[in-house]
Every structure is written in C-alpha cells, then in structure tokens.
C-alpha cells in the first residue's frame, strides 16, 4: 500500500494514508464509519489499486455488494492479482446470484490462489450451494484434505464451522455436533460462535447474570452455578484462596488497598 501511495504527491499521499488507516481500524468494529473514510480516500485517489481494494472491503462489510464488486474488479484490473476472486464471488452471492458465484469457483483464477484463498473459495462455493438449497452438495463441496487435517490454520475454525452448518442444513445434526466441537477447539480467536452452537445442540442456555430483567430466582441459580465452577487452592500459609476465572472476579473480590498489599508482597518475594 505504501508503494502504491508513492505514485501520489506527498501531501496527498499522507491524506489518503490517514483515511486508509482509519478504514483498517474501524472495519470490524464500526464498518459504517470505515465506509465513510474509504469514500474520502476513494475521492482523493481513485486510480490507486490499494484504495480501490480498501473501498471494496468497506462496501462489502456494510453489505453494499454492488459497490464492493465494482471496486474489487477495478483493483484486480490494476494489479492482475487473483486473491480477490473469492470475495468477488461472495459479492455475487450477496446480490442474489449464487449461480454466478458457483461458476466463478470453477474458473482458472482459483488455481492461482494460495491455500487460504482456495479454502475461502470452497467456503463461498458451499454457501452458494446452500443458497440454492443444494444442501447435500454443500456438504460434499466442503469435504477436502484441509477439512480432514488435524493441523490448525487461521481458516480451520471457519471451515469446520461451515461444514457443521452444512450438515445441519442436510439434516445430519448428530454429525454436526462433532464438527461444532472441532470448530470450537480450533477457534482460539472467537472467529465463529461454534461454542454457542454446540451448547444449543446440547440444550444448554447461556444467561447474563447482570441482565436487569432477570428475576431473583434466575440470578440466584446463575450465582450458584458460577460458585460451583470456582476452584479453591491452599497456599503455603494454609489460607484458603479462591482462584477466579477472570480479572473482573478479582476486582470484585479485592478492594484497591488489598490489591496494593498483594503487589507489595509480590515485590518482596522477587527481592
């Protein structure tokens, strides 16, 4: 991207760069705001491939699929790269044209993709099959060496999750449970809601103990369940210490003076 911006006068390049940085920062958390910054960058430098690509992703994340497809096509013409092919196919799905997305999955451009890109294309193709209510075909589409591998890659959780969802759609819920479990195991970054789907299949329900709409009985049952999950350890002084599951629990249990005392003890221990 920096190399692309070198084609612009320095002041203009700096202005475009600032807007692109904001697109990157906001894309996941505030996509509409990211979209606004992308339009400014696009107005300033529409002939820069990186700008067109960033604008495409901002449009894609806000479900402006027609705009996104236009920007991705422009970026691809400028660079000749095929890495945007899967997301372009997914835009076709977003526009209600799954048959076009499926046709793109069979084009020569797919062979130019790296492993991650090929997995992404497989996910899009399976989604297109599901859109067309070809549920068994979606299951078959996702069956691949990447799915069968026990190795964990950045795309593993999403691939397993998609396979589990395809199995659900094909009325194979029992198999789906195993794949939701495998997806949850691989999903260390929270890219999917595999754990929630697994709990749903098992008939479990997650309740927010801080929900003001909960009645007293519901709060009590949640509190008991939380207490049961805690483990008690005994330190070398013989005092009972509760091991909490997260930092919020620690903050609720200790006041500020207690925490300062604990920090002092740790400092003395290190000395």
mmCIF file of C-alpha atoms in Angstrom:
data_model
loop_
_atom_site.group_PDB
_atom_site.id
_atom_site.type_symbol
_atom_site.label_atom_id
_atom_site.label_comp_id
_atom_site.label_asym_id
_atom_site.label_seq_id
_atom_site.Cartn_x
_atom_site.Cartn_y
_atom_site.Cartn_z
ATOM 1 C CA UNK A 1 0.000 0.000 0.000
ATOM 2 C CA UNK A 2 2.873 2.361 0.821
ATOM 3 C CA UNK A 3 4.390 1.560 -2.561
ATOM 4 C CA UNK A 4 1.073 2.369 -4.265
ATOM 5 C CA UNK A 5 0.868 5.727 -2.493
ATOM 6 C CA UNK A 6 4.321 6.734 -3.763
ATOM 7 C CA UNK A 7 2.661 7.481 -7.096
ATOM 8 C CA UNK A 8 0.898 10.452 -5.423
ATOM 9 C CA UNK A 9 2.277 13.846 -4.324
ATOM 10 C CA UNK A 10 3.464 13.549 -0.726
ATOM 11 C CA UNK A 11 0.786 15.771 0.858
ATOM 12 C CA UNK A 12 -1.967 13.937 -0.987
ATOM 13 C CA UNK A 13 -0.418 10.567 -0.149
ATOM 14 C CA UNK A 14 -0.414 11.484 3.558
ATOM 15 C CA UNK A 15 -4.091 12.468 3.432
ATOM 16 C CA UNK A 16 -5.029 9.229 1.679
ATOM 17 C CA UNK A 17 -2.932 7.186 4.103
ATOM 18 C CA UNK A 18 -4.687 8.697 7.132
ATOM 19 C CA UNK A 19 -8.065 7.726 5.735
ATOM 20 C CA UNK A 20 -6.893 4.201 4.928
ATOM 21 C CA UNK A 21 -5.571 3.785 8.469
ATOM 22 C CA UNK A 22 -8.998 4.712 9.812
ATOM 23 C CA UNK A 23 -10.633 2.215 7.451
ATOM 24 C CA UNK A 24 -8.408 -0.526 8.838
ATOM 25 C CA UNK A 25 -9.044 0.469 12.462
ATOM 26 C CA UNK A 26 -12.828 0.678 12.141
ATOM 27 C CA UNK A 27 -13.621 -2.018 9.601
ATOM 28 C CA UNK A 28 -14.551 -4.737 12.121
ATOM 29 C CA UNK A 29 -15.984 -2.637 14.946
ATOM 30 C CA UNK A 30 -17.665 0.279 13.111
ATOM 31 C CA UNK A 31 -17.989 -0.656 9.439
ATOM 32 C CA UNK A 32 -20.245 2.286 8.556
ATOM 33 C CA UNK A 33 -17.622 4.731 9.824
ATOM 34 C CA UNK A 34 -14.929 2.803 7.966
ATOM 35 C CA UNK A 35 -17.040 3.094 4.820
ATOM 36 C CA UNK A 36 -17.144 6.903 5.171
ATOM 37 C CA UNK A 37 -13.361 7.115 5.423
ATOM 38 C CA UNK A 38 -12.988 4.790 2.445
ATOM 39 C CA UNK A 39 -15.145 7.090 0.303
ATOM 40 C CA UNK A 40 -12.899 10.039 1.177
ATOM 41 C CA UNK A 41 -9.811 8.050 0.209
ATOM 42 C CA UNK A 42 -11.531 6.955 -2.991
ATOM 43 C CA UNK A 43 -12.394 10.539 -3.888
ATOM 44 C CA UNK A 44 -8.775 11.574 -3.355
ATOM 45 C CA UNK A 45 -7.068 8.684 -5.161
ATOM 46 C CA UNK A 46 -9.386 6.553 -7.248
ATOM 47 C CA UNK A 47 -6.550 5.406 -9.517
ATOM 48 C CA UNK A 48 -4.616 3.695 -6.718
ATOM 49 C CA UNK A 49 -5.266 -0.062 -6.510
ATOM 50 C CA UNK A 50 -4.921 -0.249 -2.715
ATOM 51 C CA UNK A 51 -7.526 2.466 -2.314
ATOM 52 C CA UNK A 52 -9.965 0.647 -4.573
ATOM 53 C CA UNK A 53 -9.393 -2.570 -2.622
ATOM 54 C CA UNK A 54 -9.906 -0.865 0.756
ATOM 55 C CA UNK A 55 -13.077 0.775 -0.546
ATOM 56 C CA UNK A 56 -14.233 -2.624 -1.747
ATOM 57 C CA UNK A 57 -13.828 -4.216 1.673
ATOM 58 C CA UNK A 58 -15.574 -1.300 3.399
ATOM 59 C CA UNK A 59 -18.505 -1.655 0.996
ATOM 60 C CA UNK A 60 -18.504 -5.431 1.448
ATOM 61 C CA UNK A 61 -18.605 -5.169 5.246
ATOM 62 C CA UNK A 62 -21.598 -2.829 5.038
ATOM 63 C CA UNK A 63 -23.376 -5.150 2.584
ATOM 64 C CA UNK A 64 -23.107 -2.744 -0.340
ATOM 65 C CA UNK A 65 -22.271 -5.675 -2.569
ATOM 66 C CA UNK A 66 -22.711 -3.938 -5.918
ATOM 67 C CA UNK A 67 -20.276 -1.167 -4.921
ATOM 68 C CA UNK A 68 -17.873 -3.717 -3.470
ATOM 69 C CA UNK A 69 -17.853 -5.766 -6.644
ATOM 70 C CA UNK A 70 -17.126 -2.658 -8.719
ATOM 71 C CA UNK A 71 -14.156 -1.736 -6.508
ATOM 72 C CA UNK A 72 -12.758 -5.265 -6.389
ATOM 73 C CA UNK A 73 -12.959 -5.574 -10.168
ATOM 74 C CA UNK A 74 -11.138 -2.251 -10.547
ATOM 75 C CA UNK A 75 -8.391 -3.318 -8.111
ATOM 76 C CA UNK A 76 -7.986 -6.620 -9.943
ATOM 77 C CA UNK A 77 -7.668 -4.885 -13.313
ATOM 78 C CA UNK A 78 -4.977 -2.617 -11.899
ATOM 79 C CA UNK A 79 -2.916 -5.359 -10.245
ATOM 80 C CA UNK A 80 -3.686 -8.515 -12.227
ATOM 81 C CA UNK A 81 -3.843 -10.429 -8.908
ATOM 82 C CA UNK A 82 -6.383 -13.185 -8.292
ATOM 83 C CA UNK A 83 -6.525 -13.005 -4.481
ATOM 84 C CA UNK A 84 -9.787 -11.022 -4.512
ATOM 85 C CA UNK A 85 -11.562 -13.724 -6.531
ATOM 86 C CA UNK A 86 -13.300 -15.422 -3.533
ATOM 87 C CA UNK A 87 -14.675 -12.192 -2.083
ATOM 88 C CA UNK A 88 -15.842 -11.130 -5.538
ATOM 89 C CA UNK A 89 -17.721 -14.429 -5.780
ATOM 90 C CA UNK A 90 -19.237 -13.811 -2.357
ATOM 91 C CA UNK A 91 -20.444 -10.415 -3.566
ATOM 92 C CA UNK A 92 -22.334 -12.281 -6.291
ATOM 93 C CA UNK A 93 -23.983 -14.314 -3.544
ATOM 94 C CA UNK A 94 -24.850 -11.103 -1.702
ATOM 95 C CA UNK A 95 -26.505 -9.804 -4.859
ATOM 96 C CA UNK A 96 -28.679 -12.919 -5.017
ATOM 97 C CA UNK A 97 -26.710 -14.579 -7.819
ATOM 98 C CA UNK A 98 -25.349 -17.813 -6.260
ATOM 99 C CA UNK A 99 -25.110 -19.493 -9.655
ATOM 100 C CA UNK A 100 -22.529 -16.887 -10.726
ATOM 101 C CA UNK A 101 -20.547 -17.454 -7.533
ATOM 102 C CA UNK A 102 -20.589 -21.174 -8.235
ATOM 103 C CA UNK A 103 -19.408 -20.617 -11.797
ATOM 104 C CA UNK A 104 -16.510 -18.498 -10.501
ATOM 105 C CA UNK A 105 -15.440 -21.424 -8.293
ATOM 106 C CA UNK A 106 -14.656 -23.364 -11.472
ATOM 107 C CA UNK A 107 -12.671 -20.626 -13.222
ATOM 108 C CA UNK A 108 -8.862 -20.807 -13.817
ATOM 109 C CA UNK A 109 -8.299 -17.939 -11.365
ATOM 110 C CA UNK A 110 -8.920 -20.352 -8.482
ATOM 111 C CA UNK A 111 -5.721 -22.231 -9.335
ATOM 112 C CA UNK A 112 -3.766 -19.006 -8.834
ATOM 113 C CA UNK A 113 -4.904 -18.703 -5.220
ATOM 114 C CA UNK A 114 -2.787 -19.751 -2.267
ATOM 115 C CA UNK A 115 -4.085 -22.381 0.170
ATOM 116 C CA UNK A 116 -6.009 -19.864 2.266
ATOM 117 C CA UNK A 117 -7.603 -18.409 -0.863
ATOM 118 C CA UNK A 118 -8.625 -21.850 -2.124
ATOM 119 C CA UNK A 119 -10.246 -22.662 1.216
ATOM 120 C CA UNK A 120 -12.066 -19.334 1.072
ATOM 121 C CA UNK A 121 -13.291 -20.144 -2.423
ATOM 122 C CA UNK A 122 -14.537 -23.517 -1.200
ATOM 123 C CA UNK A 123 -16.469 -21.798 1.588
ATOM 124 C CA UNK A 124 -18.079 -19.406 -0.886
ATOM 125 C CA UNK A 125 -18.993 -22.270 -3.240
ATOM 126 C CA UNK A 126 -20.575 -24.226 -0.390
ATOM 127 C CA UNK A 127 -22.510 -21.114 0.620
ATOM 128 C CA UNK A 128 -23.762 -20.758 -2.951
ATOM 129 C CA UNK A 129 -24.924 -24.386 -2.908
ATOM 130 C CA UNK A 130 -26.791 -23.684 0.330
ATOM 131 C CA UNK A 131 -28.370 -20.564 -1.191
ATOM 132 C CA UNK A 132 -29.663 -22.788 -3.976
ATOM 133 C CA UNK A 133 -30.934 -25.326 -1.372
ATOM 134 C CA UNK A 134 -28.467 -27.951 -2.585
ATOM 135 C CA UNK A 135 -27.607 -28.953 0.958
ATOM 136 C CA UNK A 136 -26.011 -32.338 0.292
ATOM 137 C CA UNK A 137 -23.884 -30.775 -2.440
ATOM 138 C CA UNK A 138 -22.741 -28.099 0.040
ATOM 139 C CA UNK A 139 -21.546 -30.853 2.394
ATOM 140 C CA UNK A 140 -19.617 -32.545 -0.414
ATOM 141 C CA UNK A 141 -18.104 -29.227 -1.528
ATOM 142 C CA UNK A 142 -16.514 -28.723 1.893
ATOM 143 C CA UNK A 143 -15.099 -32.231 2.159
ATOM 144 C CA UNK A 144 -11.408 -31.782 1.422
ATOM 145 C CA UNK A 145 -7.907 -32.610 2.715
ATOM 146 C CA UNK A 146 -7.950 -29.266 4.567
ATOM 147 C CA UNK A 147 -11.096 -30.292 6.446
ATOM 148 C CA UNK A 148 -9.701 -33.717 7.298
ATOM 149 C CA UNK A 149 -6.367 -32.339 8.510
ATOM 150 C CA UNK A 150 -5.726 -32.130 12.249
ATOM 151 C CA UNK A 151 -3.383 -29.166 11.750
ATOM 152 C CA UNK A 152 -4.696 -25.787 12.875
ATOM 153 C CA UNK A 153 -4.530 -22.878 10.419
ATOM 154 C CA UNK A 154 -6.165 -19.421 10.510
ATOM 155 C CA UNK A 155 -9.020 -20.751 8.379
ATOM 156 C CA UNK A 156 -9.516 -24.100 10.176
ATOM 157 C CA UNK A 157 -12.230 -22.986 12.606
ATOM 158 C CA UNK A 158 -14.292 -21.311 9.884
ATOM 159 C CA UNK A 159 -14.002 -24.337 7.595
ATOM 160 C CA UNK A 160 -15.098 -26.754 10.328
ATOM 161 C CA UNK A 161 -17.904 -24.428 11.369
ATOM 162 C CA UNK A 162 -19.183 -24.116 7.798
ATOM 163 C CA UNK A 163 -19.104 -27.900 7.459
ATOM 164 C CA UNK A 164 -21.113 -28.280 10.676
ATOM 165 C CA UNK A 165 -23.705 -25.790 9.428
ATOM 166 C CA UNK A 166 -23.913 -27.609 6.102
ATOM 167 C CA UNK A 167 -24.536 -30.867 7.973
ATOM 168 C CA UNK A 168 -27.321 -29.200 9.960
ATOM 169 C CA UNK A 169 -28.949 -27.996 6.735
ATOM 170 C CA UNK A 170 -28.668 -31.534 5.352
ATOM 171 C CA UNK A 171 -30.469 -32.961 8.437
ATOM 172 C CA UNK A 172 -27.320 -34.588 9.824
ATOM 173 C CA UNK A 173 -27.389 -32.962 13.246
ATOM 174 C CA UNK A 174 -25.564 -35.745 15.077
ATOM 175 C CA UNK A 175 -22.514 -35.401 12.824
ATOM 176 C CA UNK A 176 -22.808 -31.622 13.014
ATOM 177 C CA UNK A 177 -22.345 -31.678 16.791
ATOM 178 C CA UNK A 178 -18.920 -33.295 16.436
ATOM 179 C CA UNK A 179 -17.841 -30.687 13.891
ATOM 180 C CA UNK A 180 -19.071 -27.778 16.000
ATOM 181 C CA UNK A 181 -16.927 -29.215 18.805
ATOM 182 C CA UNK A 182 -13.924 -29.435 16.474
ATOM 183 C CA UNK A 183 -14.551 -25.873 15.295
ATOM 184 C CA UNK A 184 -14.727 -24.608 18.882
ATOM 185 C CA UNK A 185 -11.459 -26.382 19.660
ATOM 186 C CA UNK A 186 -9.712 -24.618 16.774
ATOM 187 C CA UNK A 187 -11.369 -21.238 17.322
ATOM 188 C CA UNK A 188 -8.954 -19.536 19.706
ATOM 189 C CA UNK A 189 -9.745 -16.057 18.339
ATOM 190 C CA UNK A 190 -13.539 -16.192 18.517
ATOM 191 C CA UNK A 191 -13.980 -16.087 14.748
ATOM 192 C CA UNK A 192 -17.136 -18.224 14.999
ATOM 193 C CA UNK A 193 -19.875 -18.889 17.542
ATOM 194 C CA UNK A 194 -19.142 -22.613 17.498
ATOM 195 C CA UNK A 195 -19.268 -22.894 21.304
ATOM 196 C CA UNK A 196 -22.752 -21.346 21.400
ATOM 197 C CA UNK A 197 -23.989 -23.591 18.601
ATOM 198 C CA UNK A 198 -22.608 -26.616 20.436
ATOM 199 C CA UNK A 199 -24.362 -25.572 23.641
ATOM 200 C CA UNK A 200 -27.568 -25.010 21.699
ATOM 201 C CA UNK A 201 -27.464 -28.545 20.324
ATOM 202 C CA UNK A 202 -26.794 -29.894 23.832
ATOM 203 C CA UNK A 203 -29.775 -27.975 25.194
ATOM 204 C CA UNK A 204 -27.728 -25.556 27.311
ATOM 205 C CA UNK A 205 -28.597 -21.898 27.694
ATOM 206 C CA UNK A 206 -26.224 -19.024 28.463
ATOM 207 C CA UNK A 207 -27.659 -16.404 30.834
ATOM 208 C CA UNK A 208 -26.211 -12.960 31.599
ATOM 209 C CA UNK A 209 -26.184 -12.704 35.394
ATOM 210 C CA UNK A 210 -26.083 -8.899 35.135
ATOM 211 C CA UNK A 211 -29.219 -8.712 32.998
ATOM 212 C CA UNK A 212 -31.599 -6.316 34.849
ATOM 213 C CA UNK A 213 -34.596 -8.243 33.512
ATOM 214 C CA UNK A 214 -33.657 -11.448 35.373
ATOM 215 C CA UNK A 215 -35.813 -12.212 38.403
ATOM 216 C CA UNK A 216 -34.245 -13.082 41.775
ATOM 217 C CA UNK A 217 -34.581 -16.848 41.311
ATOM 218 C CA UNK A 218 -32.757 -16.707 37.981
ATOM 219 C CA UNK A 219 -29.991 -14.549 39.479
ATOM 220 C CA UNK A 220 -29.615 -16.994 42.336
ATOM 221 C CA UNK A 221 -29.300 -20.010 40.076
ATOM 222 C CA UNK A 222 -26.690 -18.241 37.959
ATOM 223 C CA UNK A 223 -24.742 -17.264 41.075
ATOM 224 C CA UNK A 224 -24.766 -20.829 42.408
ATOM 225 C CA UNK A 225 -23.584 -22.175 39.073
ATOM 226 C CA UNK A 226 -20.755 -19.641 38.969
ATOM 227 C CA UNK A 227 -19.722 -20.511 42.520
ATOM 228 C CA UNK A 228 -19.620 -24.198 41.698
ATOM 229 C CA UNK A 229 -17.225 -23.521 38.832
ATOM 230 C CA UNK A 230 -14.664 -21.924 41.118
ATOM 231 C CA UNK A 231 -11.780 -23.982 42.497
ATOM 232 C CA UNK A 232 -10.217 -23.496 45.913
ATOM 233 C CA UNK A 233 -6.463 -23.764 46.400
ATOM 234 C CA UNK A 234 -4.451 -23.575 49.607
ATOM 235 C CA UNK A 235 -1.195 -21.606 49.636
ATOM 236 C CA UNK A 236 1.828 -22.387 51.740
ATOM 237 C CA UNK A 237 0.471 -20.344 54.688
ATOM 238 C CA UNK A 238 -2.593 -22.569 54.902
ATOM 239 C CA UNK A 239 -5.023 -19.798 53.885
ATOM 240 C CA UNK A 240 -7.890 -20.615 51.600
ATOM 241 C CA UNK A 241 -7.606 -18.677 48.343
ATOM 242 C CA UNK A 242 -10.278 -18.563 45.692
ATOM 243 C CA UNK A 243 -8.969 -18.931 42.154
ATOM 244 C CA UNK A 244 -11.100 -16.725 39.946
ATOM 245 C CA UNK A 245 -11.852 -17.320 36.311
ATOM 246 C CA UNK A 246 -11.080 -13.791 35.116
ATOM 247 C CA UNK A 247 -9.804 -10.375 36.121
ATOM 248 C CA UNK A 248 -13.297 -8.995 36.757
ATOM 249 C CA UNK A 249 -13.786 -11.539 39.530
ATOM 250 C CA UNK A 250 -10.529 -10.375 41.131
ATOM 251 C CA UNK A 251 -11.617 -6.758 41.012
ATOM 252 C CA UNK A 252 -14.954 -7.612 42.633
ATOM 253 C CA UNK A 253 -13.339 -9.617 45.450
ATOM 254 C CA UNK A 254 -10.484 -7.280 46.427
ATOM 255 C CA UNK A 255 -10.662 -3.581 47.102
ATOM 256 C CA UNK A 256 -7.853 -1.264 45.981
ATOM 257 C CA UNK A 257 -5.960 -1.489 49.287
ATOM 258 C CA UNK A 258 -5.947 -5.282 49.110
ATOM 259 C CA UNK A 259 -4.543 -5.186 45.597
ATOM 260 C CA UNK A 260 -1.752 -2.811 46.682
ATOM 261 C CA UNK A 261 -0.858 -5.163 49.547
ATOM 262 C CA UNK A 262 -0.716 -8.092 47.148
ATOM 263 C CA UNK A 263 1.553 -6.127 44.789
ATOM 264 C CA UNK A 264 3.870 -5.276 47.706
ATOM 265 C CA UNK A 265 4.064 -8.969 48.667
ATOM 266 C CA UNK A 266 4.931 -9.936 45.115
ATOM 267 C CA UNK A 267 7.671 -7.283 45.057
ATOM 268 C CA UNK A 268 9.161 -8.558 48.311
ATOM 269 C CA UNK A 269 9.064 -12.146 47.013
ATOM 270 C CA UNK A 270 11.022 -11.152 43.906
ATOM 271 C CA UNK A 271 13.677 -9.462 46.057
#
